[in-house]
Amino acid sequence: MAGGITRLLACGADTLPSYRGLDIGPTFVHAPHLGLRPGEAYPAFNKPHSAALWVRARQAGAQAGGPALEAFVVFVDADMLLTRPVRPSEFGVVPGTVAAATYDFLAGASQGLADAFGLFPKAHFARVGGVHIFTFGDLADVAPRWLAWTEAVRGYACDAPEAYSALAMPDGARGATAGAKLQFMWQAEMYGYMIGAADVGLQHASSRVLMQYSGYEPPPQADALQPPLLHYGVDWQLGSAFSFNKLGHLHLRPSLCPRWFWPALPPNSVTGPRSMAA
């Protein structure tokens, strides 16, 4: 679809003057969500927080005579690449229905996580995340509830981590390492979206071809439809000498323009793709 790209940047007034790369494109800057308790470090609060603030700013601007509101909004993470235009009609987006990537591991949708909050019914709970295609009105409706439920789920996960893990982790992940459990703690925002979207009555066109992880083979249904988004969210490897995971580069500062981001690839190191998980 035709439209602009806006980066949502959570950056405090104390660090914004030294931020490099602010002028690389249209950027909506806002004060970051500082968490629910002193010293809490959960940057994912800023995904729904940014959305809610941006929507409010766009609505105010339009009411003041500025540019008209967008018909659709494609909300993507920073570790994704666009491979072709995203067309909402291809993925079934209409008012009340959001297209999003399928995330089967969000087992809390059926394992009772919502019961901890007394939520009924659960007919609209959807195992989706990563990328969403909204109508502007649907994003405006869900953004504040997405944030509120992210805060609630994150608070529960911190206060009762073992209970949260039992309800949020799929059966195959039981007995997981501490690192894996931390990853499921990170998914509080995804569960916040799931509950928030159900709270406002949104339905979902869950898609396995809207987004694909790097290094994976597209699912069969992608034969006639190239996934428009590539997500660098998991380990991927070229041959036996080179692998990449974003978690291994937590201190990377691309805005400083280092000579190399990571070692050069060895020759003849490319292997075939993995199969996409069902």
Tab-separated table of N, CA, C and O in Angstrom, residues 55-101:
chain	number	residue	atom	x	y	z
A	55	VAL	N	-1.042	7.486	17.958
A	55	VAL	CA	-2.438	7.596	17.526
A	55	VAL	C	-3.050	8.895	18.038
A	55	VAL	O	-3.721	9.633	17.289
A	56	ARG	N	-2.816	9.202	19.304
A	56	ARG	CA	-3.374	10.421	19.886
A	56	ARG	C	-2.840	11.664	19.173
A	56	ARG	O	-3.582	12.605	18.890
A	57	ALA	N	-1.541	11.658	18.860
A	57	ALA	CA	-0.938	12.799	18.167
A	57	ALA	C	-1.484	12.940	16.753
A	57	ALA	O	-1.745	14.059	16.276
A	58	ARG	N	-1.685	11.815	16.055
A	58	ARG	CA	-2.230	11.880	14.693
A	58	ARG	C	-3.657	12.392	14.710
A	58	ARG	O	-4.067	13.178	13.847
A	59	GLN	N	-4.450	11.935	15.672
A	59	GLN	CA	-5.825	12.399	15.756
A	59	GLN	C	-5.886	13.899	16.035
A	59	GLN	O	-6.664	14.621	15.411
A	60	ALA	N	-5.039	14.359	16.946
A	60	ALA	CA	-5.013	15.787	17.266
A	60	ALA	C	-4.579	16.599	16.057
A	60	ALA	O	-5.128	17.672	15.768
A	61	GLY	N	-3.570	16.096	15.321
A	61	GLY	CA	-3.099	16.803	14.143
A	61	GLY	C	-4.163	16.890	13.066
A	61	GLY	O	-4.341	17.938	12.431
A	62	ALA	N	-4.881	15.802	12.844
A	62	ALA	CA	-5.925	15.798	11.827
A	62	ALA	C	-7.057	16.750	12.209
A	62	ALA	O	-7.598	17.465	11.357
A	63	GLN	N	-7.404	16.770	13.492
A	63	GLN	CA	-8.469	17.661	13.942
A	63	GLN	C	-8.069	19.130	13.815
A	63	GLN	O	-8.925	20.011	13.653
A	64	ALA	N	-6.757	19.387	13.869
A	64	ALA	CA	-6.269	20.765	13.753
A	64	ALA	C	-6.043	21.182	12.310
A	64	ALA	O	-5.486	22.253	12.039
A	65	GLY	N	-6.437	20.334	11.367
A	65	GLY	CA	-6.299	20.679	9.964
A	65	GLY	C	-5.075	20.100	9.296
A	65	GLY	O	-4.768	20.450	8.148
A	66	GLY	N	-4.352	19.199	9.969
A	66	GLY	CA	-3.173	18.571	9.386
A	66	GLY	C	-3.550	17.455	8.433
A	66	GLY	O	-4.719	17.323	8.034
A	67	PRO	N	-2.583	16.615	8.049
A	67	PRO	CA	-2.849	15.518	7.111
A	67	PRO	C	-3.958	14.597	7.604
A	67	PRO	O	-4.124	14.381	8.809
A	68	ALA	N	-4.712	14.067	6.664
A	68	ALA	CA	-5.804	13.150	6.999
A	68	ALA	C	-5.244	11.884	7.637
A	68	ALA	O	-4.095	11.490	7.393
A	69	LEU	N	-6.050	11.231	8.445
A	69	LEU	CA	-5.632	9.994	9.103
A	69	LEU	C	-5.416	8.887	8.078
A	69	LEU	O	-6.095	8.820	7.050
A	70	GLU	N	-4.476	8.027	8.376
A	70	GLU	CA	-4.198	6.881	7.518
A	70	GLU	C	-5.389	5.931	7.500
A	70	GLU	O	-6.086	5.757	8.507
A	71	ALA	N	-5.622	5.273	6.360
A	71	ALA	CA	-6.669	4.253	6.294
A	71	ALA	C	-6.207	2.985	6.997
A	71	ALA	O	-6.974	2.339	7.722
A	72	PHE	N	-4.934	2.613	6.779
A	72	PHE	CA	-4.364	1.403	7.367
A	72	PHE	C	-3.018	1.742	7.999
A	72	PHE	O	-2.337	2.681	7.573
A	73	VAL	N	-2.635	0.931	8.973
A	73	VAL	CA	-1.330	1.069	9.616
A	73	VAL	C	-0.694	-0.314	9.691
A	73	VAL	O	-1.298	-1.250	10.235
A	74	VAL	N	0.504	-0.454	9.133
A	74	VAL	CA	1.283	-1.686	9.262
A	74	VAL	C	2.291	-1.462	10.391
A	74	VAL	O	3.181	-0.618	10.274
A	75	PHE	N	2.141	-2.191	11.468
A	75	PHE	CA	2.965	-2.001	12.667
A	75	PHE	C	3.990	-3.131	12.704
A	75	PHE	O	3.641	-4.294	12.895
A	76	VAL	N	5.271	-2.785	12.515
A	76	VAL	CA	6.322	-3.804	12.457
A	76	VAL	C	7.373	-3.516	13.522
A	76	VAL	O	7.503	-2.399	14.007
A	77	ASP	N	8.127	-4.560	13.873
A	77	ASP	CA	9.235	-4.415	14.809
A	77	ASP	C	10.474	-3.903	14.079
A	77	ASP	O	10.571	-3.975	12.848
A	78	ALA	N	11.443	-3.432	14.860
A	78	ALA	CA	12.644	-2.840	14.273
A	78	ALA	C	13.565	-3.874	13.637
A	78	ALA	O	14.453	-3.512	12.859
A	79	ASP	N	13.387	-5.162	13.945
A	79	ASP	CA	14.265	-6.195	13.381
A	79	ASP	C	13.608	-6.893	12.196
A	79	ASP	O	13.820	-8.078	11.962
A	80	MET	N	12.818	-6.167	11.427
A	80	MET	CA	12.160	-6.713	10.247
A	80	MET	C	12.546	-5.926	9.009
A	80	MET	O	12.832	-4.729	9.087
A	81	LEU	N	12.552	-6.617	7.877
A	81	LEU	CA	12.825	-5.997	6.585
A	81	LEU	C	11.619	-6.156	5.675
A	81	LEU	O	10.999	-7.223	5.632
A	82	LEU	N	11.283	-5.108	4.953
A	82	LEU	CA	10.234	-5.183	3.953
A	82	LEU	C	10.820	-5.736	2.657
A	82	LEU	O	11.821	-5.238	2.151
A	83	THR	N	10.190	-6.768	2.109
A	83	THR	CA	10.672	-7.368	0.863
A	83	THR	C	9.825	-6.976	-0.339
A	83	THR	O	10.250	-7.160	-1.478
A	84	ARG	N	8.634	-6.465	-0.095
A	84	ARG	CA	7.739	-6.021	-1.168
A	84	ARG	C	6.640	-5.181	-0.534
A	84	ARG	O	6.502	-5.130	0.693
A	85	PRO	N	5.795	-4.520	-1.345
A	85	PRO	CA	4.692	-3.750	-0.763
A	85	PRO	C	3.746	-4.633	0.047
A	85	PRO	O	3.512	-5.799	-0.295
A	86	VAL	N	3.216	-4.074	1.127
A	86	VAL	CA	2.229	-4.766	1.961
A	86	VAL	C	0.847	-4.281	1.542
A	86	VAL	O	0.564	-3.078	1.599
A	87	ARG	N	-0.001	-5.189	1.120
A	87	ARG	CA	-1.341	-4.844	0.653
A	87	ARG	C	-2.367	-5.413	1.627
A	87	ARG	O	-2.596	-6.631	1.652
A	88	PRO	N	-3.012	-4.585	2.427
A	88	PRO	CA	-3.956	-5.091	3.426
A	88	PRO	C	-5.024	-6.007	2.847
A	88	PRO	O	-5.441	-6.968	3.510
A	89	SER	N	-5.463	-5.743	1.618
A	89	SER	CA	-6.525	-6.560	1.030
A	89	SER	C	-6.085	-8.008	0.847
A	89	SER	O	-6.919	-8.927	0.866
A	90	GLU	N	-4.788	-8.245	0.662
A	90	GLU	CA	-4.295	-9.610	0.481
A	90	GLU	C	-4.444	-10.433	1.758
A	90	GLU	O	-4.479	-11.665	1.708
A	91	PHE	N	-4.513	-9.760	2.879
A	91	PHE	CA	-4.504	-10.464	4.160
A	91	PHE	C	-5.809	-10.309	4.927
A	91	PHE	O	-5.887	-10.620	6.111
A	92	GLY	N	-6.842	-9.830	4.263
A	92	GLY	CA	-8.171	-9.829	4.848
A	92	GLY	C	-8.445	-8.747	5.867
A	92	GLY	O	-9.300	-8.912	6.745
A	93	VAL	N	-7.751	-7.606	5.754
A	93	VAL	CA	-7.939	-6.526	6.723
A	93	VAL	C	-9.168	-5.702	6.375
A	93	VAL	O	-9.266	-5.148	5.275
A	94	VAL	N	-10.097	-5.635	7.294
A	94	VAL	CA	-11.282	-4.783	7.201
A	94	VAL	C	-11.530	-4.247	8.607
A	94	VAL	O	-10.945	-4.739	9.576
A	95	PRO	N	-12.355	-3.226	8.765
A	95	PRO	CA	-12.645	-2.748	10.116
A	95	PRO	C	-13.132	-3.882	11.021
A	95	PRO	O	-14.040	-4.635	10.664
A	96	GLY	N	-12.466	-4.042	12.157
A	96	GLY	CA	-12.805	-5.110	13.090
A	96	GLY	C	-11.977	-6.359	12.936
A	96	GLY	O	-12.023	-7.250	13.789
A	97	THR	N	-11.204	-6.460	11.836
A	97	THR	CA	-10.342	-7.627	11.603
A	97	THR	C	-8.912	-7.154	11.337
A	97	THR	O	-8.681	-6.359	10.427
A	98	VAL	N	-7.977	-7.663	12.129
A	98	VAL	CA	-6.564	-7.314	12.041
A	98	VAL	C	-5.806	-8.495	11.458
A	98	VAL	O	-6.020	-9.641	11.875
A	99	ALA	N	-4.932	-8.252	10.502
A	99	ALA	CA	-4.035	-9.299	10.010
A	99	ALA	C	-2.778	-9.298	10.856
A	99	ALA	O	-2.248	-8.241	11.200
A	100	ALA	N	-2.293	-10.483	11.199
A	100	ALA	CA	-1.096	-10.593	12.027
A	100	ALA	C	-0.439	-11.939	11.793
A	100	ALA	O	-1.072	-12.885	11.310
A	101	ALA	N	0.845	-12.016	12.125
A	101	ALA	CA	1.592	-13.260	11.955
A	101	ALA	C	1.194	-14.275	13.021
A	101	ALA	O	0.954	-13.921	14.181
